[in-house]
Short mmCIF file of N, CA, C and O in Angstrom, two decimals:
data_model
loop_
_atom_site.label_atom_id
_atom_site.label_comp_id
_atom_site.label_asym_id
_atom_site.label_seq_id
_atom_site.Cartn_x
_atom_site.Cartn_y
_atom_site.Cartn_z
N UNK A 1 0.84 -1.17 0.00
CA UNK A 1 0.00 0.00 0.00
C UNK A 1 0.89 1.24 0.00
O UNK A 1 1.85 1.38 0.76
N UNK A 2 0.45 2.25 -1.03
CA UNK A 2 1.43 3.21 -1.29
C UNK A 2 1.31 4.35 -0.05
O UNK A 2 2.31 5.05 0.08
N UNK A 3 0.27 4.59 0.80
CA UNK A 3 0.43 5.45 2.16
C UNK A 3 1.29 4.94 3.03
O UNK A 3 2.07 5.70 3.60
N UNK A 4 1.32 3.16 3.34
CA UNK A 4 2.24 3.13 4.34
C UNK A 4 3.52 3.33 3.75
O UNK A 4 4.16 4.03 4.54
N UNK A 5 4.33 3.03 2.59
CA UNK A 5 5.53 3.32 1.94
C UNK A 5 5.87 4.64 1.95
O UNK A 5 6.97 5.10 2.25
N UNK A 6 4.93 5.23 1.63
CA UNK A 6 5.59 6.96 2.16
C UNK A 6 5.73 7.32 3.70
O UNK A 6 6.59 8.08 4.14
N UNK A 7 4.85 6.72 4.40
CA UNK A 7 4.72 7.34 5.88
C UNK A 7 3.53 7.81 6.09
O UNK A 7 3.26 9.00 5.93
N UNK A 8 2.47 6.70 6.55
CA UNK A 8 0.74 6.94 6.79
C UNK A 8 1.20 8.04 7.94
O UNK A 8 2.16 7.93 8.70
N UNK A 9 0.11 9.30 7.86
CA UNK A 9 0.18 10.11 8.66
C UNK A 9 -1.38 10.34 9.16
O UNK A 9 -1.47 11.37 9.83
N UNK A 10 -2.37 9.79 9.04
CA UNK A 10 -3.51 9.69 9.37
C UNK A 10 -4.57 10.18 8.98
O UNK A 10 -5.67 10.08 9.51
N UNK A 11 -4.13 11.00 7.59
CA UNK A 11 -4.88 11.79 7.22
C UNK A 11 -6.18 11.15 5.58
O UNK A 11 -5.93 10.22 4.81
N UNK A 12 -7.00 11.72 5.57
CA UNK A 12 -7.90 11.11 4.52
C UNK A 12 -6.91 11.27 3.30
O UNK A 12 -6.89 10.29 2.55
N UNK A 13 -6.13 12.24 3.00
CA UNK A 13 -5.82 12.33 1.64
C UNK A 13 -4.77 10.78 1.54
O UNK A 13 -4.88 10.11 0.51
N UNK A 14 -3.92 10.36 2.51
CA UNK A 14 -3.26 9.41 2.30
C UNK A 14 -4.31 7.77 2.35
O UNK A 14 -4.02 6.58 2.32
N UNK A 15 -5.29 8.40 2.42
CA UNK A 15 -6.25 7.09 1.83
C UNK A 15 -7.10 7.12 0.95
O UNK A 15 -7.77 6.19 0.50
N UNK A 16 -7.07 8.90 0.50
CA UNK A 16 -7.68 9.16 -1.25
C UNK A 16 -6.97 8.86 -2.30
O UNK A 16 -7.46 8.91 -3.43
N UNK A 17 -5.17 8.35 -1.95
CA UNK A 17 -4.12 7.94 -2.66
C UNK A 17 -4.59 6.81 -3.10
O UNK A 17 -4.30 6.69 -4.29
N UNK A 18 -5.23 5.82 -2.65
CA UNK A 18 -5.56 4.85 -2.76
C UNK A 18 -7.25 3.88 -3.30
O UNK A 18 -7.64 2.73 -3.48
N UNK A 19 -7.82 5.42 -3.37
CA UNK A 19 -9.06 5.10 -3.62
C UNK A 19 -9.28 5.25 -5.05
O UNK A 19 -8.35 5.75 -5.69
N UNK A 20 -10.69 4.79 -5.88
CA UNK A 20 -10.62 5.39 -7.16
C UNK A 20 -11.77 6.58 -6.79
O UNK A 20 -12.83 6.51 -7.40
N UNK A 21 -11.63 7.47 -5.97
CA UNK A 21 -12.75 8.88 -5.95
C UNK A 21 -12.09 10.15 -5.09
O UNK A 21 -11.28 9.99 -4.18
N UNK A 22 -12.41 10.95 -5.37
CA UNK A 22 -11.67 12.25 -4.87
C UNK A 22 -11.73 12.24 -3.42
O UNK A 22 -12.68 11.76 -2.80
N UNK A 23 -10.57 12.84 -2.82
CA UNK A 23 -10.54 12.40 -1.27
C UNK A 23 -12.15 13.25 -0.78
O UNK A 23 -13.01 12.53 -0.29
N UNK A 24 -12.44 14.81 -0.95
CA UNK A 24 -13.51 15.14 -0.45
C UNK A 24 -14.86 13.82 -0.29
O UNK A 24 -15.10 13.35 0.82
N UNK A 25 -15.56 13.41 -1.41
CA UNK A 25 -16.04 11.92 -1.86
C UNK A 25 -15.67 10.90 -0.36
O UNK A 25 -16.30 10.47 0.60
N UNK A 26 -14.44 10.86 -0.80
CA UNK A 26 -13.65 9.49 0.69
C UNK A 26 -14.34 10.41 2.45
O UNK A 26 -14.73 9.90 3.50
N UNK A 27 -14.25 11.39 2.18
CA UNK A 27 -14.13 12.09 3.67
C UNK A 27 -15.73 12.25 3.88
O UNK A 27 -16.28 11.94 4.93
N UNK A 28 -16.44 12.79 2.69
CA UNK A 28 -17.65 13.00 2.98
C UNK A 28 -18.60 11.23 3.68
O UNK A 28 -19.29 11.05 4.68
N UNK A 29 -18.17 10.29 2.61
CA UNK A 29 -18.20 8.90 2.61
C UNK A 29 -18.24 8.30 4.40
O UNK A 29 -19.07 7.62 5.00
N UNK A 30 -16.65 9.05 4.94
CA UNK A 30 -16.56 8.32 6.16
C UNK A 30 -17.26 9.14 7.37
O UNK A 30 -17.55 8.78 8.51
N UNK A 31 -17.41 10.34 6.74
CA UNK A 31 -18.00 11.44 8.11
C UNK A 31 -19.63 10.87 8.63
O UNK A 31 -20.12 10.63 9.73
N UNK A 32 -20.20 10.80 7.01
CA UNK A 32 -21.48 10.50 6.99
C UNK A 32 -22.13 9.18 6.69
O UNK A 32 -23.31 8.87 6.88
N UNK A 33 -21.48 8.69 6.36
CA UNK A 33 -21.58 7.11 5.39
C UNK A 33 -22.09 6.51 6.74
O UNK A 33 -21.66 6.94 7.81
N UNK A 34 -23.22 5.31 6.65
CA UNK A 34 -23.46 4.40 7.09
C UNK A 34 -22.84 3.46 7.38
O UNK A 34 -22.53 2.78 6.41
N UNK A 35 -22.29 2.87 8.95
CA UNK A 35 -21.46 2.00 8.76
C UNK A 35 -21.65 0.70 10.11
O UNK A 35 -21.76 0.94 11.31
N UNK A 36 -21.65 -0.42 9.56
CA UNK A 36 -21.76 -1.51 10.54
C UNK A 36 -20.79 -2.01 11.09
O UNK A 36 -20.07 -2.86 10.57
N UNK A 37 -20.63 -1.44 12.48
CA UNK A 37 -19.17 -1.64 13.21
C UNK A 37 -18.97 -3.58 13.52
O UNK A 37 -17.98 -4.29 13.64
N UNK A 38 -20.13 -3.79 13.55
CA UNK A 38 -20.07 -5.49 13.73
C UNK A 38 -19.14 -6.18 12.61
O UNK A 38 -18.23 -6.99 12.81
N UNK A 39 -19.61 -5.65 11.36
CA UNK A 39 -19.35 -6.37 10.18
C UNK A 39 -17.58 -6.08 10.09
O UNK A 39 -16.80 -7.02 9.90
N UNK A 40 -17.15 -4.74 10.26
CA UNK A 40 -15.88 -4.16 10.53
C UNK A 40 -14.81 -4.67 11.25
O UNK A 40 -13.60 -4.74 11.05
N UNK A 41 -15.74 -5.07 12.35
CA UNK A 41 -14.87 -5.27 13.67
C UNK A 41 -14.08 -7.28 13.34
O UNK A 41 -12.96 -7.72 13.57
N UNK A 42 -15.30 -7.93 12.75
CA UNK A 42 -14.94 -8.92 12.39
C UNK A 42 -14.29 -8.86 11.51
O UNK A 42 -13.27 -9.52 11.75
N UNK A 43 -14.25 -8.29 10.27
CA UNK A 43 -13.31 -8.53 8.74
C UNK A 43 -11.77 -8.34 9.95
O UNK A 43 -10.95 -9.25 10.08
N UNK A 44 -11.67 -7.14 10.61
CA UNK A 44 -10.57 -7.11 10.83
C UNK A 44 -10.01 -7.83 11.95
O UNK A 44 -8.81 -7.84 12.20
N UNK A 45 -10.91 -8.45 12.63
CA UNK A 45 -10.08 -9.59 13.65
C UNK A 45 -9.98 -10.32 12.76
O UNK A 45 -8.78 -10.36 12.46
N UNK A 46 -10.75 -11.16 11.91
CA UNK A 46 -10.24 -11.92 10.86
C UNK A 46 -9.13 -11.90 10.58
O UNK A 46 -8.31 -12.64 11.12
N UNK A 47 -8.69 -10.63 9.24
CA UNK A 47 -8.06 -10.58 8.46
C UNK A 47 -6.44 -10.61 9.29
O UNK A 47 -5.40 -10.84 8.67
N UNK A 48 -6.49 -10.33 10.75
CA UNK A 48 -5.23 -10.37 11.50
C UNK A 48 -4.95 -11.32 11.60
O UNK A 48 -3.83 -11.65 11.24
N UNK A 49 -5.76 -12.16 12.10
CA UNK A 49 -5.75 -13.91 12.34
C UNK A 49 -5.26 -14.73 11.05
O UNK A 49 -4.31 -15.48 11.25
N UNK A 50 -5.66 -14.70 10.03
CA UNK A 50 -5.37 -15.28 8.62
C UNK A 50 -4.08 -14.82 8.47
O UNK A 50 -3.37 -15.79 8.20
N UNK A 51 -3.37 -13.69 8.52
CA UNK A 51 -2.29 -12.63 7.82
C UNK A 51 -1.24 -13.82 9.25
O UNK A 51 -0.27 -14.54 8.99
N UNK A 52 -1.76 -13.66 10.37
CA UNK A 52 -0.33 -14.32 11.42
C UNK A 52 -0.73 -15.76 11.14
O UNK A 52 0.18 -16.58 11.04
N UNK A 53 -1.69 -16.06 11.03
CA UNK A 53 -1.61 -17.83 11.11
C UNK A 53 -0.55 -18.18 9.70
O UNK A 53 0.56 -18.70 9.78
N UNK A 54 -1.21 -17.74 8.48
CA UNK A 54 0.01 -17.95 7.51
C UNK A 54 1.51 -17.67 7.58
O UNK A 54 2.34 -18.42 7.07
N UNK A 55 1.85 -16.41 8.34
CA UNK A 55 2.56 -16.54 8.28
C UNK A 55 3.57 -17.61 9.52
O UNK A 55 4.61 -18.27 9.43
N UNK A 56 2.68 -17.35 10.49
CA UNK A 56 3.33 -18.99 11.70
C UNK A 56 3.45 -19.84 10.95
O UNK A 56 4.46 -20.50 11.20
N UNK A 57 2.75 -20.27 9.85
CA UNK A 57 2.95 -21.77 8.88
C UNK A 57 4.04 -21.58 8.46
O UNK A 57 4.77 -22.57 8.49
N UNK A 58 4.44 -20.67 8.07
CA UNK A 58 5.80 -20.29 6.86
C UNK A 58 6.62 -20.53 7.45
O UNK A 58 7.54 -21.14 6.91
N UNK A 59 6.73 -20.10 9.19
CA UNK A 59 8.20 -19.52 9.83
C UNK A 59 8.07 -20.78 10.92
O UNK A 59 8.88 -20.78 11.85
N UNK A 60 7.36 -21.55 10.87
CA UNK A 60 6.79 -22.49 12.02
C UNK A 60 7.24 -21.97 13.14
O UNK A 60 8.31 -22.43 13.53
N UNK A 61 6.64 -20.97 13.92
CA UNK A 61 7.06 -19.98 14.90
C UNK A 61 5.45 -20.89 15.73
O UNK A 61 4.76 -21.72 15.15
N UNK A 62 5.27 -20.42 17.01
CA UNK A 62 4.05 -19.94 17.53
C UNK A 62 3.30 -18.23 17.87
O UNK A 62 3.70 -17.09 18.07
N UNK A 63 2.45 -18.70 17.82
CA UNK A 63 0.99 -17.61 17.68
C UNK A 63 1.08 -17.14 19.15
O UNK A 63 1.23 -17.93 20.08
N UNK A 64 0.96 -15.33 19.35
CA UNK A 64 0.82 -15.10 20.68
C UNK A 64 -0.18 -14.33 20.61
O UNK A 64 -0.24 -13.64 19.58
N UNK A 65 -1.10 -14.20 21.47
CA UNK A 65 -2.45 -13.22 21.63
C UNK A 65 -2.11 -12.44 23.07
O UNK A 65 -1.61 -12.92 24.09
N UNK A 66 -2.61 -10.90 22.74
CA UNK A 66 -2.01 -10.09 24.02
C UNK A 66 -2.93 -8.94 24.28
O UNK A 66 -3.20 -8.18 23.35
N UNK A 67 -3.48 -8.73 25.61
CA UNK A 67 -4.66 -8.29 25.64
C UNK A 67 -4.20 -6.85 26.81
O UNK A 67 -3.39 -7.19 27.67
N UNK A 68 -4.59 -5.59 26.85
CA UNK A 68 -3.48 -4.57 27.48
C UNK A 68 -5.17 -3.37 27.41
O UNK A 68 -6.18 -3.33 26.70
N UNK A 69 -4.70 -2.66 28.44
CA UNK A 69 -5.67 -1.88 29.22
C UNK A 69 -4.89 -0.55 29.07
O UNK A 69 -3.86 -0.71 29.73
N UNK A 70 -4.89 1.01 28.37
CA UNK A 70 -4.41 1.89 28.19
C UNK A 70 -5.56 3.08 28.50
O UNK A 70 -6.78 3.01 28.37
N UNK A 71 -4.64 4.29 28.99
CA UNK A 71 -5.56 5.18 29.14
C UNK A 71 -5.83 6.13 28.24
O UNK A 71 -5.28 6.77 29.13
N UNK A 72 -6.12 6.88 27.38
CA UNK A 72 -6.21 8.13 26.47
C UNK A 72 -6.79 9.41 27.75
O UNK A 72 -7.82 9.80 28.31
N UNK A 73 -5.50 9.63 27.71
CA UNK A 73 -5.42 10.81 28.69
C UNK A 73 -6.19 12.41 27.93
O UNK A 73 -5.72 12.77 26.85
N UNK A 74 -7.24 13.19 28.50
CA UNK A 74 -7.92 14.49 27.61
C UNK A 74 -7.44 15.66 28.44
O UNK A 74 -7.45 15.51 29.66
N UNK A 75 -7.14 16.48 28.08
CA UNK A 75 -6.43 18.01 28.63
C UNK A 75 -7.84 18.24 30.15
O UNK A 75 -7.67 18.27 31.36
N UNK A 76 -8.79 18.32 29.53
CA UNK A 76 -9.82 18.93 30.60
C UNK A 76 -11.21 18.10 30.81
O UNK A 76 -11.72 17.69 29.76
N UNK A 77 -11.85 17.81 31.97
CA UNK A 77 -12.82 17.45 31.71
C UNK A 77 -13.84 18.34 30.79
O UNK A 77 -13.87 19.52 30.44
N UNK A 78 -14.67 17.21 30.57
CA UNK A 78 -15.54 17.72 29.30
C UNK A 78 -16.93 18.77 29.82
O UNK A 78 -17.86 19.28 29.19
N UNK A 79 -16.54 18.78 31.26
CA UNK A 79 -18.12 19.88 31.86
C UNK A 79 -16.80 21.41 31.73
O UNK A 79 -17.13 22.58 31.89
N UNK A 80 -15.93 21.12 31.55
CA UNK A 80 -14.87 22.00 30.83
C UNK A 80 -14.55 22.84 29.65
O UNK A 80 -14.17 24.01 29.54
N UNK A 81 -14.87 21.74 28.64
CA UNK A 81 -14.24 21.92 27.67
C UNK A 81 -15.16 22.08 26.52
O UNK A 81 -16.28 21.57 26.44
N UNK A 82 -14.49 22.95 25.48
CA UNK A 82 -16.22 23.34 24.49
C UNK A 82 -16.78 22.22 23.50
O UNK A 82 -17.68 22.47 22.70
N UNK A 83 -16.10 20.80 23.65
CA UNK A 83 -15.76 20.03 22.79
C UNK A 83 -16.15 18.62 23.80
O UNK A 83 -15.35 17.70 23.66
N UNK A 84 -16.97 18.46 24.50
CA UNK A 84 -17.07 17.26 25.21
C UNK A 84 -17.07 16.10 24.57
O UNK A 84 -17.98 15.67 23.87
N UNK A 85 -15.63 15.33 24.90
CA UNK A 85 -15.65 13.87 24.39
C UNK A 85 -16.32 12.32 24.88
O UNK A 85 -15.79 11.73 25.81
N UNK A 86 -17.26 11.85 24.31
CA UNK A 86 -18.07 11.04 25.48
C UNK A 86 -17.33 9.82 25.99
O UNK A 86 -16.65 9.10 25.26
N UNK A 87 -17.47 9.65 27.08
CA UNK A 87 -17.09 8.45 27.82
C UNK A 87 -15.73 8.27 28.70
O UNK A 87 -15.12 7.27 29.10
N UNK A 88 -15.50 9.82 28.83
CA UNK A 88 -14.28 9.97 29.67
C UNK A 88 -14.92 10.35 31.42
O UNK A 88 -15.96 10.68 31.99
N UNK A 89 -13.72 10.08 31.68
CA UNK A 89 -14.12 9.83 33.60
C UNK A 89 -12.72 9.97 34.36
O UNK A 89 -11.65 9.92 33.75
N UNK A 90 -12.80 10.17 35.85
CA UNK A 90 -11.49 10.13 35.90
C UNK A 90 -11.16 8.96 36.37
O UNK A 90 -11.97 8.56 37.21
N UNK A 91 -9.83 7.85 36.06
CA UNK A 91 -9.41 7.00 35.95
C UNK A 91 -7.64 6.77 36.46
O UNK A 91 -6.82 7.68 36.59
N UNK A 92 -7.56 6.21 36.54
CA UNK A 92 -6.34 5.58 37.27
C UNK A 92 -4.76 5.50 35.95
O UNK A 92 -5.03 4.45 35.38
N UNK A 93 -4.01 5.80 35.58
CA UNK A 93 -3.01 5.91 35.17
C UNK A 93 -2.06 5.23 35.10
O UNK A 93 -1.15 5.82 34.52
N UNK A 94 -1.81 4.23 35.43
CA UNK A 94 -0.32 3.24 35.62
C UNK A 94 0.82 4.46 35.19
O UNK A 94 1.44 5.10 36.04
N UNK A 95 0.93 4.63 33.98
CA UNK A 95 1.75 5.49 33.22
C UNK A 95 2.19 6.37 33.88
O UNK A 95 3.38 6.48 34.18
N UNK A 96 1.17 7.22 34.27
CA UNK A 96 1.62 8.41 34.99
C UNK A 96 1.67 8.55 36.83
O UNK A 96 2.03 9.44 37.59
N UNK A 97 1.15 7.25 37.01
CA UNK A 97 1.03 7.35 38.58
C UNK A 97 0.06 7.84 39.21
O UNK A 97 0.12 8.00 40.43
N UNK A 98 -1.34 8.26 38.26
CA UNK A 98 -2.23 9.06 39.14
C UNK A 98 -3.39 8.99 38.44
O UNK A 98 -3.52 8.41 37.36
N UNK A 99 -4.46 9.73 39.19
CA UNK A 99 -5.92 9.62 38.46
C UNK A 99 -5.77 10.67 37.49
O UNK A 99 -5.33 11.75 37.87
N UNK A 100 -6.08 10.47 36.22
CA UNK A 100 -5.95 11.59 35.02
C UNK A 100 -7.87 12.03 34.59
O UNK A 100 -8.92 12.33 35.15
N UNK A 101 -7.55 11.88 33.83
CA UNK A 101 -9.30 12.43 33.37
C UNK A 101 -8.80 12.08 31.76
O UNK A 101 -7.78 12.54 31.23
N UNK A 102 -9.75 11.20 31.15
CA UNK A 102 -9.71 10.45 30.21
C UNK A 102 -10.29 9.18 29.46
O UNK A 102 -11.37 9.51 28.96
N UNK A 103 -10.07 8.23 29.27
CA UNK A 103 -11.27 7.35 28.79
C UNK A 103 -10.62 6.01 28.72
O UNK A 103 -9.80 6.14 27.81
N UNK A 104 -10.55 4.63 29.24
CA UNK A 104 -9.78 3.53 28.58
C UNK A 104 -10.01 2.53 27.76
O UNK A 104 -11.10 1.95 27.82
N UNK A 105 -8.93 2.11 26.78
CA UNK A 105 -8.94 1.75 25.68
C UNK A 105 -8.34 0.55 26.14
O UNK A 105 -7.34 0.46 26.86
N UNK A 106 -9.29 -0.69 25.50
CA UNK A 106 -8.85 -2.02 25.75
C UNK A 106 -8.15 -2.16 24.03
O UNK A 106 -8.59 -1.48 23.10
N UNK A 107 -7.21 -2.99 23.92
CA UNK A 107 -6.96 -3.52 22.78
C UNK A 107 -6.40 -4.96 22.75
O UNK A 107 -6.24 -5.33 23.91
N UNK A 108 -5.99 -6.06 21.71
CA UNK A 108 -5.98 -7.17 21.26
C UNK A 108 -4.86 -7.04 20.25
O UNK A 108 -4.79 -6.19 19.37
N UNK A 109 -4.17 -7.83 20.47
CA UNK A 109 -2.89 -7.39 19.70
C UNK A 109 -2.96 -9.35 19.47
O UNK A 109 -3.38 -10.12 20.33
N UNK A 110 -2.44 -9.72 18.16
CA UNK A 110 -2.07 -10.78 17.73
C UNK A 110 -0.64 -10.89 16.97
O UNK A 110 -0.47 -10.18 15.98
N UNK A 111 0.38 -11.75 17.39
CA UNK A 111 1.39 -11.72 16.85
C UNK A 111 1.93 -13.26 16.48
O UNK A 111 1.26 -14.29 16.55
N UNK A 112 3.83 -13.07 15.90
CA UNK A 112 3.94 -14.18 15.45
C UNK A 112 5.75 -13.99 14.72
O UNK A 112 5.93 -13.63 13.56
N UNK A 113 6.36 -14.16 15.25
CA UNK A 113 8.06 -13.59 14.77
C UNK A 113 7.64 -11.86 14.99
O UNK A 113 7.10 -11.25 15.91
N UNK A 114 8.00 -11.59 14.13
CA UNK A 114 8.13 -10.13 13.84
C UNK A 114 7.56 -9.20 13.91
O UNK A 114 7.84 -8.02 14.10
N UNK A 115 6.05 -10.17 13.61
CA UNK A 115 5.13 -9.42 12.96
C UNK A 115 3.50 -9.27 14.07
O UNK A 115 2.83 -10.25 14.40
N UNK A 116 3.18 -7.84 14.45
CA UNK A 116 1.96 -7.69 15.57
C UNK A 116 0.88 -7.45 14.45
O UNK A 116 1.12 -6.81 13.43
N UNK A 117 0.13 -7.80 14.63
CA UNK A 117 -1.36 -7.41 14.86
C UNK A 117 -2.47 -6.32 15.49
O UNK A 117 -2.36 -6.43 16.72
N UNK A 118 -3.11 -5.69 15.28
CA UNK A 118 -4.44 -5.06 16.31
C UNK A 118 -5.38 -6.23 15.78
O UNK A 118 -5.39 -6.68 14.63
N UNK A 119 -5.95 -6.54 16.58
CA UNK A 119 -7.49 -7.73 16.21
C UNK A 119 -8.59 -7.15 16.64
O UNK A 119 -9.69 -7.22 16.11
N UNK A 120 -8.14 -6.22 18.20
CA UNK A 120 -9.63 -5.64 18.71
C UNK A 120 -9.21 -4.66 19.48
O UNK A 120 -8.23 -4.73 20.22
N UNK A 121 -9.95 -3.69 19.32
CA UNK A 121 -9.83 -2.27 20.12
C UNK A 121 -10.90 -1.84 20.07
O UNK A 121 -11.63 -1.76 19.08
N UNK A 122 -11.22 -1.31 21.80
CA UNK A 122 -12.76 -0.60 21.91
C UNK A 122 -12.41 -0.10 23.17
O UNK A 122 -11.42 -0.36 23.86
N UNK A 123 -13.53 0.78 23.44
CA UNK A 123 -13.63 1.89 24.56
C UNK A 123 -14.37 1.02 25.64
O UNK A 123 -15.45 0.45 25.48
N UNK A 124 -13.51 1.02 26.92
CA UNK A 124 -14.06 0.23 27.80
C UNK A 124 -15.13 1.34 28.65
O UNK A 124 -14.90 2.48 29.06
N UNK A 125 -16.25 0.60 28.73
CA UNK A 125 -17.40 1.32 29.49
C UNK A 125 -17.71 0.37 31.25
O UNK A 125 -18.37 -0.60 31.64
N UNK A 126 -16.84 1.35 31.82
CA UNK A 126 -17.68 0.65 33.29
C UNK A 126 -18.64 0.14 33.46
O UNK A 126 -18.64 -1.07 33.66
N UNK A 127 -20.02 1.01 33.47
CA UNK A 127 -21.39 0.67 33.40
C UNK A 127 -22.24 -0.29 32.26
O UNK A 127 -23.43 -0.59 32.21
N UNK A 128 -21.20 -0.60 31.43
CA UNK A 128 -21.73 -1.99 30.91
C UNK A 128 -20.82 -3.04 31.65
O UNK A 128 -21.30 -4.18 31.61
N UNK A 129 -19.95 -2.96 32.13
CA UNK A 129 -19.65 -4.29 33.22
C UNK A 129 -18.32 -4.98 32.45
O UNK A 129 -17.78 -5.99 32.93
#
């Protein structure tokens, strides 16, 4: 993919490089576009799982799955800030040693020699348990 060869920087145009439609088109597409996070969420645990299992076959290595609790730390709470981001609270820090104000991010990392994976990442909600 020609964005990561230059240096993906996160931006839509380095994924209008890649599309056949004008990035505005791509941006309008993802701002507003209809989208089924179920269907998403699976292609891409999938497609991680397939990409390391082949390659464990190749390198006859073993498969590691790794599961990690991070905080996304926000400048201000959001009864603060003109921009309230939902689902932040204040929370505990390992990193920094202290309660920050922010939101945590579970993720799923799949690996195999060299090579990691993301399989699953989502916003952990207390009050769903």
């Amino acid at each position: 993919m020609r964005a990561v060869e230059k240096g993906f920087t996160g931006k839509i145009s380095d994924f209008a490089e890649q599309a056949d439609c004008h990035r505005t088109a791509l941006g309008r597409f993802i701002s507003i576009g209809k989208w089924d996070e179920g269907v998403i969420r699976d292609y891409i645990k999938n497609a991680a799982y397939e990409c390391i299992l082949k390659h464990s076959q190749e390198i006859e290595k073993p498969i590691f799955f790794s599961f990690d609790v991070a905080v996304n730390v926000k400048a201000k709470p959001s009864r603060q800030a003109r921009r309230p981001v939902q689902g932040t609270a204040y929370v505990f820090s390992h990193l920094e040693g202290k309660v920050v104000w922010g939101r945590q991010v579970m993720a799923g990392m799949i690996s195999c020699g060299s090579i990691a994976l993301n399989c699953a990442i989502q916003r952990y909600d207390k009050d769903l348990g």
